[in-house]
Short mmCIF file of C-alpha atoms and ligand atoms in Angstrom, two decimals:
data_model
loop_
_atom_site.label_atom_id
_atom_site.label_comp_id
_atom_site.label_asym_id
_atom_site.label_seq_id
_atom_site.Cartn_x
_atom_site.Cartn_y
_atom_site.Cartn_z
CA UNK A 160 -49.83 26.67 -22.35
CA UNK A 161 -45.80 26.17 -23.02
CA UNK A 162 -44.27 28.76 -25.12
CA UNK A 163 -42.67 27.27 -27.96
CA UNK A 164 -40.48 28.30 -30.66
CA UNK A 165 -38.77 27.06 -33.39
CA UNK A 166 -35.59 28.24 -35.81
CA UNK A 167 -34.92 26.48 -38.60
CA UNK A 168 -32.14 26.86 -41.29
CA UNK A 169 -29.60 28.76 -39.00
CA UNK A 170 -25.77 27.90 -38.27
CA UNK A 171 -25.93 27.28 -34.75
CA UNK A 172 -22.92 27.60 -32.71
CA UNK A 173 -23.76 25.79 -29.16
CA UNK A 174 -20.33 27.27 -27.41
CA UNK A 175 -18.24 24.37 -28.46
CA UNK A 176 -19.33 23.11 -31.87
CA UNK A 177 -21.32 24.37 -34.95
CA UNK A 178 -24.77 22.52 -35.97
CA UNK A 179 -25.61 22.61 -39.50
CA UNK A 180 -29.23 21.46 -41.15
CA UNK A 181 -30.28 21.25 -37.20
CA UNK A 182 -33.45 23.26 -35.71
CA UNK A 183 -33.21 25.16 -32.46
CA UNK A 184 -36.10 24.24 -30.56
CA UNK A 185 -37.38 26.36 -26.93
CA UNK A 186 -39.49 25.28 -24.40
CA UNK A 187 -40.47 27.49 -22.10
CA UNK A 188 -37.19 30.00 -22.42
CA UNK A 189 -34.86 27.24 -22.63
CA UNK A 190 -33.42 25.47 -24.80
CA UNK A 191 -34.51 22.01 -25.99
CA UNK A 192 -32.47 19.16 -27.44
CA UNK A 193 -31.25 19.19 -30.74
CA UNK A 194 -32.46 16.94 -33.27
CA UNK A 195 -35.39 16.19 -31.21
CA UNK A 196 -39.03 15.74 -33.00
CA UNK A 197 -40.02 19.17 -34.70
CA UNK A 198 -42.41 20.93 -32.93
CA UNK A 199 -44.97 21.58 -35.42
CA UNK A 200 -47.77 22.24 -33.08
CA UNK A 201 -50.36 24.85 -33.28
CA UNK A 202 -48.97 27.27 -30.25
CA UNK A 203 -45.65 26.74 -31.54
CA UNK A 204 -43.95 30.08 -33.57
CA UNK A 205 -41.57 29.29 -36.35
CA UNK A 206 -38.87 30.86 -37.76
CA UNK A 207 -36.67 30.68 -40.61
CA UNK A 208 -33.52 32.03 -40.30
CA UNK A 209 -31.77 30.64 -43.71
CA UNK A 210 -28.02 31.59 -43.90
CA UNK A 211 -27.98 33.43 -40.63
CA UNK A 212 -25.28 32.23 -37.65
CA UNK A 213 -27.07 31.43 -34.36
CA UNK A 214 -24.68 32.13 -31.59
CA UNK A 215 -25.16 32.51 -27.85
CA UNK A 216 -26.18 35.72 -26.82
CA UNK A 217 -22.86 37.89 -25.28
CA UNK A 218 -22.77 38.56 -21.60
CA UNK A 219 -20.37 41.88 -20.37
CA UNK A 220 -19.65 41.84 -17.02
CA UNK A 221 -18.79 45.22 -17.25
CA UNK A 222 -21.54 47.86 -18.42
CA UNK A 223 -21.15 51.59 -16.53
CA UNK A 224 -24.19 52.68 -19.25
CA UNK A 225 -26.07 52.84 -22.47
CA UNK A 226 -28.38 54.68 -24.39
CA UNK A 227 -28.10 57.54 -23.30
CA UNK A 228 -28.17 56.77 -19.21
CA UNK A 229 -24.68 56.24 -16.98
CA UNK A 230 -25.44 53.92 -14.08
CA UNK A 231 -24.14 56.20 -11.67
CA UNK A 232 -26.44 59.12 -12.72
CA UNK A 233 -29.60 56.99 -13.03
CA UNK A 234 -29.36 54.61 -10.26
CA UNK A 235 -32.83 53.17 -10.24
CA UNK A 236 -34.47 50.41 -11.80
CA UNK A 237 -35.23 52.49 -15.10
CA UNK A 238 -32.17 53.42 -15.72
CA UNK A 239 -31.04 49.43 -15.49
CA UNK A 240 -34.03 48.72 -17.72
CA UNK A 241 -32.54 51.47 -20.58
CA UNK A 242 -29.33 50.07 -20.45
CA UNK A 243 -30.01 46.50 -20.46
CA UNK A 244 -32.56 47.33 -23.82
CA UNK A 245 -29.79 49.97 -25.71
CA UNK A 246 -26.92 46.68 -25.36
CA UNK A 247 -29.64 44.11 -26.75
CA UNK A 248 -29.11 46.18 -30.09
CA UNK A 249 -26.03 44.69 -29.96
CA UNK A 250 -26.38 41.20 -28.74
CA UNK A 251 -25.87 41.36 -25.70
CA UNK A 252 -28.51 39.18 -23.61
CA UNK A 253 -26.97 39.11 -20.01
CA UNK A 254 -25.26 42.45 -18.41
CA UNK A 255 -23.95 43.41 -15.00
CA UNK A 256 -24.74 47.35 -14.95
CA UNK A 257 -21.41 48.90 -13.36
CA UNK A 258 -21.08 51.05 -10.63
CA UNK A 259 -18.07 53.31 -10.93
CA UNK A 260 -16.89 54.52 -7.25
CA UNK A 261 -19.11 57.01 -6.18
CA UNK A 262 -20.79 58.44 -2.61
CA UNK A 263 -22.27 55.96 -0.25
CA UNK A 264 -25.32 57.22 -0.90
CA UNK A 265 -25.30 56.24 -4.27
CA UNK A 266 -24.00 53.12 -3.70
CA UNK A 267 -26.60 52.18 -1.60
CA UNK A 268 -29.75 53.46 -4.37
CA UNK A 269 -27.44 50.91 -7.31
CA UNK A 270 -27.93 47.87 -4.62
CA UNK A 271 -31.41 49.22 -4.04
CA UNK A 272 -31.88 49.33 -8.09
CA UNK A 273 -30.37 45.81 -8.57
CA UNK A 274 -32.71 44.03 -6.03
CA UNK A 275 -36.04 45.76 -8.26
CA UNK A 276 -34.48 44.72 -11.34
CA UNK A 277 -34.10 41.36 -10.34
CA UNK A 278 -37.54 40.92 -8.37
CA UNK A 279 -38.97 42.46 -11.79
CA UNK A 280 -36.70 40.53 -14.00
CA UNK A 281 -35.58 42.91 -16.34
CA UNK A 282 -34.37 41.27 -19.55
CA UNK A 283 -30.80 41.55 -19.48
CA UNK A 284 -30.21 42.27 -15.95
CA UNK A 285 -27.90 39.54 -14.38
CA UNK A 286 -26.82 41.39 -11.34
CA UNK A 287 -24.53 44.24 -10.11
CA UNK A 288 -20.64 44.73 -10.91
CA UNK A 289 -19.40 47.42 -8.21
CA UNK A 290 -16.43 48.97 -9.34
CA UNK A 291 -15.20 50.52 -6.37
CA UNK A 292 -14.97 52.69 -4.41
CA UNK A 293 -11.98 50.37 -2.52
CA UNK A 294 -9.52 50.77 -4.87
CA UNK A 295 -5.98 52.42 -4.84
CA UNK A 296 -5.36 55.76 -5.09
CA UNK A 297 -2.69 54.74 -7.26
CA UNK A 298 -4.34 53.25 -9.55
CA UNK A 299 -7.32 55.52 -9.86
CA UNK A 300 -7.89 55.52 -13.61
CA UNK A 301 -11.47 57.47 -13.90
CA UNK A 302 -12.06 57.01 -10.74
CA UNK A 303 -12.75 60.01 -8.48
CA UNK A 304 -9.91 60.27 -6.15
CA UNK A 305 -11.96 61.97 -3.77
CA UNK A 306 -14.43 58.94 -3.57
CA UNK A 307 -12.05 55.86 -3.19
CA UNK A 308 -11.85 54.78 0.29
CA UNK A 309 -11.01 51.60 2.44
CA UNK A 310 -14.14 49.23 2.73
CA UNK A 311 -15.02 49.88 6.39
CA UNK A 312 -17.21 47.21 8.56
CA UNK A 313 -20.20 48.88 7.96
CA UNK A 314 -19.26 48.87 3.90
CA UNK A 315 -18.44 45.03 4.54
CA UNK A 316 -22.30 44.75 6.43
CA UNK A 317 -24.01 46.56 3.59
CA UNK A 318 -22.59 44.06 1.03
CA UNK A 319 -23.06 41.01 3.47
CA UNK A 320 -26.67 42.41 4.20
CA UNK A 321 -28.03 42.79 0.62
CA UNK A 322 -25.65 39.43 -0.89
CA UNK A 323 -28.31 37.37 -2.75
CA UNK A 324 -30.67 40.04 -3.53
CA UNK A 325 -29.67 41.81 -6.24
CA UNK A 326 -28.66 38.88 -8.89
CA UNK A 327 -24.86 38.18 -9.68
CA UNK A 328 -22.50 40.16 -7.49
CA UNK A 329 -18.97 41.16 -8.64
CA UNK A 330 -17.23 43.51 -6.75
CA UNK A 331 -13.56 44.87 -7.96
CA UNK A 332 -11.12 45.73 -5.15
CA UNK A 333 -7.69 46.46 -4.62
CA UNK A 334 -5.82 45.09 -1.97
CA UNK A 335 -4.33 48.02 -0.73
CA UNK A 336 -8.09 48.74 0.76
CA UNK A 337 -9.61 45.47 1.51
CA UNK A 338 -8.46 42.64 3.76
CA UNK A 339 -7.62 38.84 2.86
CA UNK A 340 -10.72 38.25 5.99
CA UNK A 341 -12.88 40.74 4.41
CA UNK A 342 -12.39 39.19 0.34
CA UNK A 343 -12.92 35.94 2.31
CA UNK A 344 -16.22 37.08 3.96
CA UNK A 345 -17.58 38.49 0.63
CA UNK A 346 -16.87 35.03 -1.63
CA UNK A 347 -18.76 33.31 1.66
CA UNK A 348 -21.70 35.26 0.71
CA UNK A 349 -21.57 34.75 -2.87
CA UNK A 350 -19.84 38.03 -4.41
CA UNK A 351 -17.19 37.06 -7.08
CA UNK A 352 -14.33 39.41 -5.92
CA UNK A 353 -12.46 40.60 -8.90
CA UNK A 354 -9.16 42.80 -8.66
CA UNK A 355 -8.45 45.50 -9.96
CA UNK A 356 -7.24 48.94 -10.05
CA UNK A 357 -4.08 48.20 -8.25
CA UNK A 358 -0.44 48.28 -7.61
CA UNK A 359 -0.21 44.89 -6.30
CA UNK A 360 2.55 43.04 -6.34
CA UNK A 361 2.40 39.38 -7.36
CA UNK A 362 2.48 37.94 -4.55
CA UNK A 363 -0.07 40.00 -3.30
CA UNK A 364 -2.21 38.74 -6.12
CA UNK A 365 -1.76 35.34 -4.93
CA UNK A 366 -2.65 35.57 -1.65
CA UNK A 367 -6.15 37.19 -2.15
CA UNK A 368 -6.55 34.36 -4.76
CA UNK A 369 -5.85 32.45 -1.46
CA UNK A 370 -8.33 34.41 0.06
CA UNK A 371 -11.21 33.49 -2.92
CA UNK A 372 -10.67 36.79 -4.94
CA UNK A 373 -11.30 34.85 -9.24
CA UNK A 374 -11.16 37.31 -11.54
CA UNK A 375 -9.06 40.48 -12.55
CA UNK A 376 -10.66 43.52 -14.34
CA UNK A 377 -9.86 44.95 -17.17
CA UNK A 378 -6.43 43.12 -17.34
CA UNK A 379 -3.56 45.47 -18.17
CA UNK A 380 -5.48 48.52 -17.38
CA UNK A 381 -4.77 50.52 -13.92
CA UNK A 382 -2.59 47.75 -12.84
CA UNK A 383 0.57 47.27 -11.80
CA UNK A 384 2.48 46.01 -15.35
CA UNK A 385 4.53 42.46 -16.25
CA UNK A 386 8.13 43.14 -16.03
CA UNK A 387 11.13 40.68 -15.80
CA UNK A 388 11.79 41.28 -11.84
CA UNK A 389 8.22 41.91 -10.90
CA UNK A 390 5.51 40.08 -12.70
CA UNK A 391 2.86 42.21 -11.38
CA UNK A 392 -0.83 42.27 -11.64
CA UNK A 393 -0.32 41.41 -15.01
CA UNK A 394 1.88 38.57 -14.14
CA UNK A 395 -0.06 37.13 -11.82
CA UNK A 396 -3.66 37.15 -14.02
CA UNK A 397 -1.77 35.67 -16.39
CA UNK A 398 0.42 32.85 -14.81
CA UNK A 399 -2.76 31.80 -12.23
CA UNK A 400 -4.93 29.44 -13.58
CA UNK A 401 -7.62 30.34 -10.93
CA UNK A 402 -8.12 33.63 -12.26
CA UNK A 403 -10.41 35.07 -14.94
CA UNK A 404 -9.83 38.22 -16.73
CA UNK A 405 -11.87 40.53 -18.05
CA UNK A 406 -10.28 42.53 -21.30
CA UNK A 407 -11.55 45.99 -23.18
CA UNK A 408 -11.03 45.09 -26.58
CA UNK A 409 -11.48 48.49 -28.16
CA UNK A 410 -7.93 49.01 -30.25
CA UNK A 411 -7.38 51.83 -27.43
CA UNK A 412 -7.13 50.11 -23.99
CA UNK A 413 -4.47 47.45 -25.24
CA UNK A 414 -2.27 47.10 -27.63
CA UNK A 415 -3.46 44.09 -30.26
CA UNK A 416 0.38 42.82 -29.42
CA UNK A 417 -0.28 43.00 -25.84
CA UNK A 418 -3.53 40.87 -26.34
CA UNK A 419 -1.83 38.30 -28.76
CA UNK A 420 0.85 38.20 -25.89
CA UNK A 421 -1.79 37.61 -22.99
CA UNK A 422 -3.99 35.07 -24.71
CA UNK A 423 -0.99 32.79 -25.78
CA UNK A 424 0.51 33.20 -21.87
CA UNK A 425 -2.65 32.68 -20.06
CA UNK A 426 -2.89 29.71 -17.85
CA UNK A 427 -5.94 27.66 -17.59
CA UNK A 428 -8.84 26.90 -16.47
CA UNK A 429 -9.49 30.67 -16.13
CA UNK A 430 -9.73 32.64 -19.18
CA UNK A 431 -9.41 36.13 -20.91
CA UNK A 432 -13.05 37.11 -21.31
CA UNK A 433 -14.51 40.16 -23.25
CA UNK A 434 -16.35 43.40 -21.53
CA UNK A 435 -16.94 46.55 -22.70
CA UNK A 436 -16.42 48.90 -19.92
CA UNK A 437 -19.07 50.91 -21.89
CA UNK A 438 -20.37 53.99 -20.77
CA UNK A 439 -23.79 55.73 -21.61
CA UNK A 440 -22.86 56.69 -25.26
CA UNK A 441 -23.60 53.35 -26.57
CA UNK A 442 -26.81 53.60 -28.97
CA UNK A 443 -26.48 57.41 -28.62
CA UNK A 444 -24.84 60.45 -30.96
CA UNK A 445 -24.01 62.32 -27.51
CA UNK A 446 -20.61 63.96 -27.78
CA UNK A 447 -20.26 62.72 -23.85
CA UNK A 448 -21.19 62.96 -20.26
CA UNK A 449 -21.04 64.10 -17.41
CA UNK A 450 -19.69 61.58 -14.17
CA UNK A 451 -18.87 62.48 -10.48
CA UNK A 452 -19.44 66.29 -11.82
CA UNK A 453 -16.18 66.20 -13.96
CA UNK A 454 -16.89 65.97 -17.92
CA UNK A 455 -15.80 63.26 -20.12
CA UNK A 456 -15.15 64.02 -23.86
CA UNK A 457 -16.57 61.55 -26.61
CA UNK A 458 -14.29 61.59 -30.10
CA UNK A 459 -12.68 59.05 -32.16
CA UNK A 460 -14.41 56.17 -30.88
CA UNK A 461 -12.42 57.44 -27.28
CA UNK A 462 -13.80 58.60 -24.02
CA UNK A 463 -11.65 60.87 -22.13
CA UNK A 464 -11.19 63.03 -18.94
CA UNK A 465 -10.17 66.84 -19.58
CA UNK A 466 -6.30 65.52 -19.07
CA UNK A 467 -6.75 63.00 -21.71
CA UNK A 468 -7.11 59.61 -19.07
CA UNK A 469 -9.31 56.84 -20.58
CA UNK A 470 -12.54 56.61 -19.05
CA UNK A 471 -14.62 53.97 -20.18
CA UNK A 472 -15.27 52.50 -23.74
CA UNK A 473 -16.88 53.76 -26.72
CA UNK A 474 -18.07 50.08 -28.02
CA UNK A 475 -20.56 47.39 -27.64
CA UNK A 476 -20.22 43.99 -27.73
CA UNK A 477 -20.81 42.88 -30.74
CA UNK A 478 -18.03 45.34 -32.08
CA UNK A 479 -15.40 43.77 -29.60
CA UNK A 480 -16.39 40.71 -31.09
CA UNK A 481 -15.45 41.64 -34.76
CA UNK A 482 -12.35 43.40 -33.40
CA UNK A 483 -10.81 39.62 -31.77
CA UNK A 484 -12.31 37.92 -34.65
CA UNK A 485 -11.11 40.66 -37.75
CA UNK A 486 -7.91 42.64 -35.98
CA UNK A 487 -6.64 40.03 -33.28
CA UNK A 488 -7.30 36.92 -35.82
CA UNK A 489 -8.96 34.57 -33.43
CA UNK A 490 -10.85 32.00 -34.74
CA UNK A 491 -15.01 33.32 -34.69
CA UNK A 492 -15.47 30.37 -32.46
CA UNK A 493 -13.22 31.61 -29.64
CA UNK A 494 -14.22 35.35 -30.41
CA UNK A 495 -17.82 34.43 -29.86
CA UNK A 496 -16.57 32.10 -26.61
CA UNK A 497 -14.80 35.03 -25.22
CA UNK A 498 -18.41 37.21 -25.20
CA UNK A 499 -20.46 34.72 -23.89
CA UNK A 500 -19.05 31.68 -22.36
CA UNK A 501 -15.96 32.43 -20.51
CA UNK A 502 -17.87 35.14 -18.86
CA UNK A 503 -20.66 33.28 -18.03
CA UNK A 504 -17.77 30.43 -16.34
CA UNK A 505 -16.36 33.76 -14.81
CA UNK A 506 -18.69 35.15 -12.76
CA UNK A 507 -20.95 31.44 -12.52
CA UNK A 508 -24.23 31.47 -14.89
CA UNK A 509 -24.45 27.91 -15.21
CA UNK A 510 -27.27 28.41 -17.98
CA UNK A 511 -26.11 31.23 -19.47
CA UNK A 512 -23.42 30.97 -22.38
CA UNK A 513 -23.60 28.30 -24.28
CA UNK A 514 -27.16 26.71 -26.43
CA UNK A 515 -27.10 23.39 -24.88
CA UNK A 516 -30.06 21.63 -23.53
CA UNK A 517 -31.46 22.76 -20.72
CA UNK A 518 -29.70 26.57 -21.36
CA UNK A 519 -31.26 29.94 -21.12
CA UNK A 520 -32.43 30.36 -24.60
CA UNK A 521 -30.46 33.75 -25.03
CA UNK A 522 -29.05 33.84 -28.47
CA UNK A 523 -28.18 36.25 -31.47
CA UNK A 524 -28.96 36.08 -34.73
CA UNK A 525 -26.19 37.33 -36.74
CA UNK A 526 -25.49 37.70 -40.51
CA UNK A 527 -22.18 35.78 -41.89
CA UNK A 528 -20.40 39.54 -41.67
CA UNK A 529 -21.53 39.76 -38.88
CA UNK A 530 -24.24 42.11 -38.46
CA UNK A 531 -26.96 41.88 -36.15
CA UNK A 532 -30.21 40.54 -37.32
CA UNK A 533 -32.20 40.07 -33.77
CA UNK A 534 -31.46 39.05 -30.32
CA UNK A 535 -33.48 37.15 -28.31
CA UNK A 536 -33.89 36.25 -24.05
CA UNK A 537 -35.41 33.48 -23.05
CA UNK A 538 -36.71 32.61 -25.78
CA UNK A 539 -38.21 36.29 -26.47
CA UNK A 540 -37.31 38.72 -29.08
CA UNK A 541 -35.73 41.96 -27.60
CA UNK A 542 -34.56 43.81 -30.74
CA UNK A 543 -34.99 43.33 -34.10
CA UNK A 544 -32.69 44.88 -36.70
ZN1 ZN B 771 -11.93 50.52 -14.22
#
């Protein structure tokens, strides 16, 4: 038996254009063609969804926790499956939970975690984003100085060993601990190498471009800054078309100026995409947690070490989506195209980020002030407001 669905009287926003008076049909999880015969057989479950938007479910390539569980303290298949389920209250439909540098050991139970989740196929799990531990010392942000380390051959086997398994793999790294052979070696096996928490000079930038790295994270944050004599990090993302970047649009990480700045400057085909950098007090009322064995304080919609550094974001998706639509002024279609699909171009879901025939039928249901209604995976509902 096929499992069918139907939604009728919705706004439906494909990615590119808006579809009024037209029915969503799914087949089987996916997404049939529009305008196509009504499916008004027996097995087939209708919905009406008058004067709601339809809009392709958001994807955040960036997730450290939710509901009440940080990646890095619940490595394990559970803890994916509570995260994935607190950002579906939110719209989100495809997540990469984050690993923030920590031990080998726990490294190795997240990569352990992301193969079950994807054998199970947990809704919502896409595959792993590890953020670290090869960073700079620099450029440390949150990140537990004591933890960040040069990737080694045996990290570089590990990574090579479980490539494939685990879903999507993005990996941020900063050139000052990885090698142009060993980015190179990484892309070969299918990790998207992102940088990140850096000092790198421009140049720099371009040459592990060169080298296959496609994405920066969290552009302007722990990054070596645009100025007129060296462009920078910053510069580079910006200037090099090649290069997708991933932004925390929170009205604390950057400056709405900076963003209005970054969005009109950035080169094409690569694009400024939305993530939340959210950590486990999504979904919750805890006052905030505990990572690496140092505290982090919740208040005023900010996350913060003892000393007052940023660490992680208090917001969820469909908030950052409000934020560039409301406080940066971006049109909702290119709001709603920078949670869904520029990220899914980014890190390379080919079914994932748009409503087209053929695509994943992950959507949202949203009201016209935007507030969630439902959100649905493959064709399933997941949460229901
Ligand atoms: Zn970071």
């Amino acid at each position: 038996m096929t499992d069918r669905l139907t939604i009728a009287g919705a706004r439906i926003f494909d990615g590119s254009h808006w579809h009024q008076g037209q029915t969503l049909q799914v087949e089987n999880g996916r997404v049939a063609p529009f305008g196509g015969e009504e499916n008004s057989s027996d097995d087939a479950v209708a919905l009406d969804a008058g004067g709601l938007l339809l809009v392709p479910g958001f994807i955040d390539l960036q997730v450290n926790g939710g509901g009440g569980v940080q990646f890095n303290n619940s490595a394990d298949e559970a803890g994916i499956a509570a995260i994935c389920a607190a950002h579906a209250r939110f719209g989100t439909t495809a997540l990469l939970p984050t690993l923030i540098t920590d031990t080998p050991g726990i490294s190795t139970l997240a990569l352990a975690a992301g193969i079950q989740a994807a054998r199970r196929g947990i809704p919502g799990y896409l595959g792993l984003h590890l953020e670290g531990p090869h960073l700079s010392q620099a450029r440390k942000g949150t990140h537990d100085p004591a933890l960040i380390r040069p990737m080694t051959e045996i990290d570089l086997q590990r990574l090579l060993t479980d490539a494939g398994k685990f879903g999507k793999a993005l990996i941020t790294i900063a050139p000052e601990s990885v090698t142009p052979s060993q980015v190179e070696q990484l892309c070969a096996a299918g990790y998207r190498v992102s940088l990140g928490h850096s000092e790198a000079s421009c140049d720099t930038v371009g040459d592990y471009v060169a080298a296959g790295a496609s994405m920066i994270t969290h552009l302007f944050n722990a990054m070596s800054p645009l100025t007129h004599r060296e462009p920078g990090m910053v510069g580079a993302a910006l200037s090099n078309g090649a290069l997708n970047c991933g932004l925390i649009a929170d009205g604390f990480h950057v400056d709405p100026i900076a963003i209005g700045i970054a969005l009109r400057a950035k080169t094409g085909p690569g694009h400024i995409f939305l993530v939340t950098d959210a950590m486990s007090t999504i979904g919750t009322d805890d006052i905030g947690l505990e990572l690496n064995g140092r505290q982090i304080f919740r208040e005023g919609g900010r996350l913060t070490l003892a000393d007052g550094t940023l660490a992680g974001a208090d917001i969820d998706m469909l908030s950052c989506v409000r934020y560039a639509h409301e406080k940066l002024g971006l049109p909702l279609e290119e709001a709603l195209r920078m949670a869904s699909t520029y990220p899914a171009e980014a890190i390379g879901a080919a079914n994932k980020g748009r409503l087209e025939p053929g695509s994943d039928a992950d959507f949202v249901l949203l009201t016209p002030e935007l507030e969630i209604v439902s959100t649905w995976i493959g064709g399933q509902c997941v949460f229901n407001a």
